[in-house]
Amino acid sequence: MSATATFPGRALGHWSFLVGGALTLALLLVAGLSLVWTPLSPYLIDIPEKLQLPSAQHWFGTDALGHDVFSMLMVGAQNSILVGIIAVSIGLGAGTALGALAAARRGWVEEGTMRLADFAFAFPAILTAIMLTAVLGPGIVNSILAIGIFNIPIFARVTRGAAKVVWERDFVLAARAAGRGPFGITLAHVLPNILSLLIVQATIQFANAILWEAALSYLGLGTQPPQPSWGRMLNDAQAQLFQAPWLALFPGIAIVLAVLGLNLLGDGLRDLLDPRLARSR
Amino acid sequence: MSGFLLKRFATFVATLVAASIVIFLVLEVLPGNPAEVILGPEAPPSAVAALAHKLGVGRPPLQRYLGWIEGMADGDFGTSYACDTPVVDLVEQSLAVTLPLALIAMTLNVALGLALGIFAAARHNRFADIAIMGLSQIGIAIPSFWFAILLILLFAVELGWLPAGGFPGWSAGLWAGLRALILPSVSLAIVQAAILARVTRSAVLDMLGEDFVRTARAKGLSRGAALRRHVLRNAMIPIVTIMGLQFSNLLVLTIVVENVFYLPGLGRLILNSIANRDVVVVRDVVMLLAAMVVAVNFTVDLLYAAIDPRLKLREL
């Protein structure tokens, strides 16, 4: 592979980018398809058909209320993506702004922002979700907020670290000499230079958000029935573990494939977008 | 005490205070009347007023906050509304499950993660390395509660070797108690070990490329001796950082895994308290968990100073 190979050329030869990209694309396609079509309605309760083994009619069988598991999994993908996108956007938006501010202003602004980020780490997503649930009752909004807030300090730290390096570069010095202010330099020079890093981080955090969302729904703190979610399906499956053990397999496999895909995609993007970071692989 | 440690200790205390303020604001001030939260929207106003009086809601928030902090300092965490028992007793019983669970899981995680990571680095780009990295990539993607369910399916439902859940209590004997913690701690540890193995491997590989390692090999040190004496010590900073994060993670993830196995630990306590709208217990347990996370972070800072004496001299 030559150093001058084009991005598409290198991407096609990159194993984890290809597998991760394919899995992520599959996740998005399934979620998109479920908006217009599912084999059966995931909300249809059909007690006589409950706890069926996988068959031609019910591809992945049915749960304790006769819901079609395959249809529920498809709609559950929407749920994971929705929570992931909004939560990561909250973290990316607020975290990047805080991190860029810290790097641009230095002094007490930087100190204060970073202490705030340290402090935020005392509240893992589950603790925030628990507090919100205790006050507001359970729901999908809580899990989005909790995961989003959890993501803010992560993006703030990554942004600050990378932005400080850019601020030391000669072209920033030149821009400052030409009279551009910190805000203008951040927009014109700092953010474009750390964009690839942020994309990689966002992909990884998307994967983590899917894991946290599943855990919160499993605990009953997140998405509420009848809206299908992978975590909730596992909770229901556990109640039927002795009669219908296969019910516990499909939602778990769906989570693993989605998270694995996004993680591999993130790793691949890191190698492809910034070869300097890839030296230890 | 050096400047570094003093500064870290000040941060530790300040973080605890800030956490307690946030928890108090979210759980006691934000909802308006905690008595309403506890009793629910359909409760008769007289009952709400009586409970509000009992909780001291009428007092100004600052006074209530200071009362809470003073109580905690005296070991009085308030009284659970749902169980009518002191929260301290509930927390004590729960910690007897949660702490051993987290510690066993952490021990398994460190043993497995460090060994696999160092082994993979030593076999860089050979079959064992690629296999370990492939498996760890899958391990990272597995939710620990699903792994727990799979373990129950295999070892409890199919083989019948271990209990599917529940906890007999330490009074039933050490082995009976430990037996109930095997599957929970393994399910927590495996996923974390996958992360630790990856971090360890890349930290060791980074160090293997350093000049001082080449010098050590050039002066005649064997590969193993150079690894032990020079590489591992220098690779410890990123490894200890991630281990600190993982221990905090494990403490919080016990909430999830305890609910898979119906273990009467902090996680069960807190979820039951949410179901019972027992705000006093939720407040105290969240504070306790946040305090444990902050304490772990502080310990990691102390370890940094022990690993890298230069940090103690530098003003951070």
XYZ file of C-alpha atoms in Angstrom, chain B residues 1-291:
291
model
C 2.484 16.499 51.741
C 3.667 17.540 48.296
C 1.825 20.077 46.170
C 0.545 17.387 43.805
C -1.064 15.306 46.529
C -2.439 18.343 48.352
C -4.043 19.621 45.160
C -5.516 16.207 44.377
C -6.915 15.919 47.886
C -8.548 19.347 47.603
C -10.125 18.259 44.298
C -11.346 15.059 45.952
C -13.121 16.945 48.741
C -14.492 19.630 46.392
C -15.879 16.939 44.048
C -17.648 15.209 46.937
C -19.239 18.470 48.048
C -20.282 19.353 44.487
C -21.752 15.866 43.976
C -23.769 16.126 47.188
C -25.138 19.518 46.106
C -26.181 18.213 42.682
C -27.838 15.123 44.173
C -29.667 17.249 46.736
C -30.845 19.741 44.101
C -32.044 17.068 41.665
C -33.757 14.809 44.186
C -35.051 17.226 46.804
C -35.338 20.744 45.402
C -36.176 20.155 41.724
C -39.341 18.079 42.363
C -40.723 20.711 44.732
C -42.221 18.595 47.483
C -40.434 15.247 48.077
C -43.457 14.071 50.048
C -45.524 14.349 46.853
C -42.915 12.327 44.968
C -42.936 9.621 47.622
C -46.722 9.326 47.912
C -47.538 9.846 44.243
C -50.005 12.214 42.541
C -53.155 10.466 43.847
C -52.280 10.775 47.550
C -54.675 12.765 49.735
C -53.298 16.231 50.608
C -53.467 15.497 54.349
C -51.132 12.521 54.012
C -48.744 14.584 51.875
C -48.743 17.348 54.485
C -48.080 14.879 57.308
C -45.165 13.252 55.508
C -43.793 16.622 54.430
C -43.767 17.620 58.083
C -42.003 14.384 59.046
C -39.355 14.919 56.337
C -38.908 18.525 57.390
C -39.792 19.840 53.924
C -40.993 23.152 55.341
C -37.473 24.121 56.361
C -35.390 26.154 53.913
C -33.388 23.993 51.457
C -30.017 25.098 52.819
C -30.970 23.990 56.316
C -32.202 20.629 54.985
C -28.994 20.168 52.986
C -26.797 20.877 56.004
C -28.958 18.567 58.121
C -28.420 15.767 55.589
C -24.649 16.277 55.491
C -24.384 16.495 59.292
C -26.467 13.318 59.631
C -24.236 11.442 57.175
C -21.154 12.595 59.063
C -22.707 11.117 62.239
C -23.605 7.877 60.431
C -27.310 8.757 60.361
C -28.543 8.473 56.759
C -32.207 9.074 57.560
C -35.074 6.586 57.605
C -36.419 4.614 54.685
C -40.046 5.537 54.101
C -40.956 2.191 52.519
C -39.244 -0.112 55.031
C -39.378 2.156 58.085
C -35.791 1.139 58.888
C -32.695 3.322 59.159
C -31.077 3.656 55.713
C -27.723 2.858 57.321
C -28.865 -0.700 58.094
C -30.156 -1.233 54.558
C -26.905 0.088 53.085
C -24.795 -2.086 55.370
C -26.644 -5.265 54.373
C -26.372 -4.329 50.703
C -22.672 -3.500 50.814
C -22.003 -6.981 52.222
C -23.068 -8.253 48.783
C -22.002 -5.452 46.434
C -18.448 -4.912 47.710
C -17.379 -8.592 47.586
C -18.995 -8.851 44.142
C -17.125 -5.812 42.799
C -13.824 -6.892 44.384
C -13.993 -10.469 43.060
C -14.920 -9.171 39.606
C -12.060 -6.649 39.690
C -9.545 -9.327 40.734
C -10.673 -11.635 37.925
C -10.586 -8.733 35.484
C -7.048 -7.662 36.410
C -5.660 -11.209 36.387
C -7.237 -12.059 33.044
C -6.863 -8.677 31.319
C -3.204 -8.083 32.243
C -2.148 -11.638 31.407
C -3.887 -11.664 28.022
C -2.703 -8.152 27.147
C 0.956 -8.811 27.961
C 0.834 -12.191 26.246
C -0.687 -10.648 23.100
C 1.966 -7.897 23.048
C 4.757 -10.437 23.447
C 3.310 -12.409 20.514
C 2.739 -9.265 18.441
C 1.151 -10.013 15.033
C 1.323 -13.745 15.578
C -1.653 -16.057 15.864
C -2.183 -15.695 19.650
C -2.151 -11.895 19.367
C -4.667 -11.828 16.533
C -6.926 -14.367 18.271
C -6.885 -12.472 21.591
C -7.574 -9.150 19.882
C -10.425 -10.648 17.835
C -12.035 -12.173 20.924
C -11.605 -8.969 22.931
C -13.261 -6.960 20.146
C -16.320 -9.203 20.530
C -16.041 -9.094 24.343
C -16.247 -5.294 24.343
C -19.486 -5.464 22.355
C -21.225 -7.864 24.775
C -23.522 -6.244 27.354
C -22.567 -7.724 30.734
C -26.196 -8.386 31.652
C -26.718 -10.437 28.486
C -23.527 -12.373 29.156
C -24.927 -12.977 32.643
C -28.139 -14.399 31.150
C -26.098 -16.678 28.858
C -24.093 -17.917 31.866
C -27.359 -18.653 33.701
C -28.614 -20.567 30.649
C -25.469 -22.697 30.519
C -24.472 -23.232 34.155
C -27.846 -23.045 35.909
C -30.511 -24.120 33.396
C -28.556 -26.657 31.297
C -25.876 -28.024 33.627
C -27.425 -27.178 37.001
C -23.982 -26.599 38.557
C -24.601 -23.126 39.999
C -27.627 -21.210 41.266
C -29.531 -19.103 38.708
C -29.822 -16.277 41.211
C -30.547 -15.272 44.780
C -28.220 -15.007 47.711
C -28.282 -17.284 50.795
C -26.504 -14.694 52.973
C -23.041 -14.957 54.494
C -24.575 -16.644 57.548
C -25.166 -19.711 55.356
C -21.400 -20.130 55.124
C -18.582 -18.619 53.099
C -18.796 -21.151 50.260
C -22.574 -20.822 49.897
C -22.181 -17.049 49.628
C -19.249 -17.217 47.196
C -21.071 -19.789 45.053
C -23.867 -17.285 44.510
C -21.317 -14.651 43.424
C -19.401 -16.788 40.892
C -21.599 -16.226 37.839
C -22.270 -12.530 38.615
C -18.584 -11.712 39.051
C -17.538 -13.684 35.957
C -20.129 -11.893 33.831
C -18.834 -8.534 35.070
C -15.161 -9.449 34.753
C -15.041 -10.967 31.259
C -16.324 -7.860 29.485
C -14.000 -5.558 31.440
C -11.046 -7.915 30.891
C -11.561 -7.545 27.137
C -11.058 -3.786 27.493
C -8.094 -4.138 29.851
C -6.368 -6.640 27.559
C -6.543 -4.199 24.638
C -5.227 -1.261 26.669
C -2.450 -3.349 28.225
C -1.375 -4.681 24.840
C -1.147 -1.275 23.211
C 0.609 0.292 26.241
C 3.198 -2.495 26.239
C 3.664 -2.259 22.462
C 4.182 1.516 22.728
C 6.921 0.968 25.311
C 8.580 -1.870 23.365
C 9.397 0.655 20.645
C 11.116 3.094 23.041
C 14.849 3.767 22.964
C 15.467 2.751 26.569
C 14.063 -0.706 25.887
C 16.390 -1.113 22.898
C 19.270 0.028 25.110
C 18.310 -2.518 27.756
C 18.268 -5.287 25.140
C 21.577 -4.017 23.687
C 23.307 -4.208 27.050
C 22.341 -7.892 27.134
C 19.054 -8.078 29.044
C 16.814 -10.920 27.871
C 13.452 -10.124 26.288
C 11.595 -11.211 29.424
C 13.834 -9.254 31.795
C 13.540 -6.092 29.689
C 9.768 -6.554 29.674
C 9.559 -6.953 33.434
C 12.059 -4.329 34.474
C 11.565 -1.566 31.920
C 8.451 -2.030 29.822
C 5.813 -2.928 32.404
C 6.743 -0.244 34.892
C 6.488 2.439 32.221
C 3.332 0.994 30.721
C 1.601 1.127 34.113
C 0.324 4.731 33.833
C -2.247 4.089 31.066
C -3.014 0.678 32.566
C -3.700 2.074 36.053
C -5.830 4.851 34.516
C -8.033 2.324 32.783
C -8.154 0.050 35.852
C -9.443 2.954 37.943
C -12.159 3.672 35.370
C -12.992 -0.027 35.294
C -13.387 -0.311 39.056
C -15.813 2.640 39.033
C -17.548 0.982 36.094
C -17.781 -2.318 37.951
C -19.292 -0.631 41.013
C -21.982 0.908 38.827
C -22.499 -2.180 36.666
C -23.175 -4.236 39.805
C -26.505 -2.353 39.778
C -27.368 -4.095 36.506
C -25.908 -7.515 37.250
C -27.409 -7.707 40.749
C -30.780 -7.317 39.121
C -30.060 -10.169 36.704
C -29.221 -12.507 39.605
C -31.618 -11.054 42.212
C -28.722 -10.338 44.569
C -29.726 -8.144 47.534
C -26.988 -5.532 46.981
C -26.971 -1.784 46.423
C -28.342 -2.228 42.897
C -31.436 -4.089 44.071
C -31.850 -1.631 46.925
C -31.771 1.367 44.631
C -34.171 -0.083 42.025
C -36.613 -1.242 44.698
C -36.406 2.221 46.232
C -37.246 3.791 42.875
C -40.229 1.473 42.519
C -41.320 2.451 46.054
C -40.557 6.143 45.380
C -38.329 5.994 48.443
C -36.436 9.215 47.693
C -34.435 9.171 50.938
C -32.846 5.816 50.088
C -32.262 6.772 46.433
C -30.550 9.986 47.558
C -28.243 8.235 50.020
C -27.327 5.305 47.767
C -26.629 7.558 44.765
C -24.429 9.700 47.039
C -22.646 6.601 48.301
C -21.994 5.278 44.777
C -20.834 8.694 43.539
C -18.543 8.960 46.572
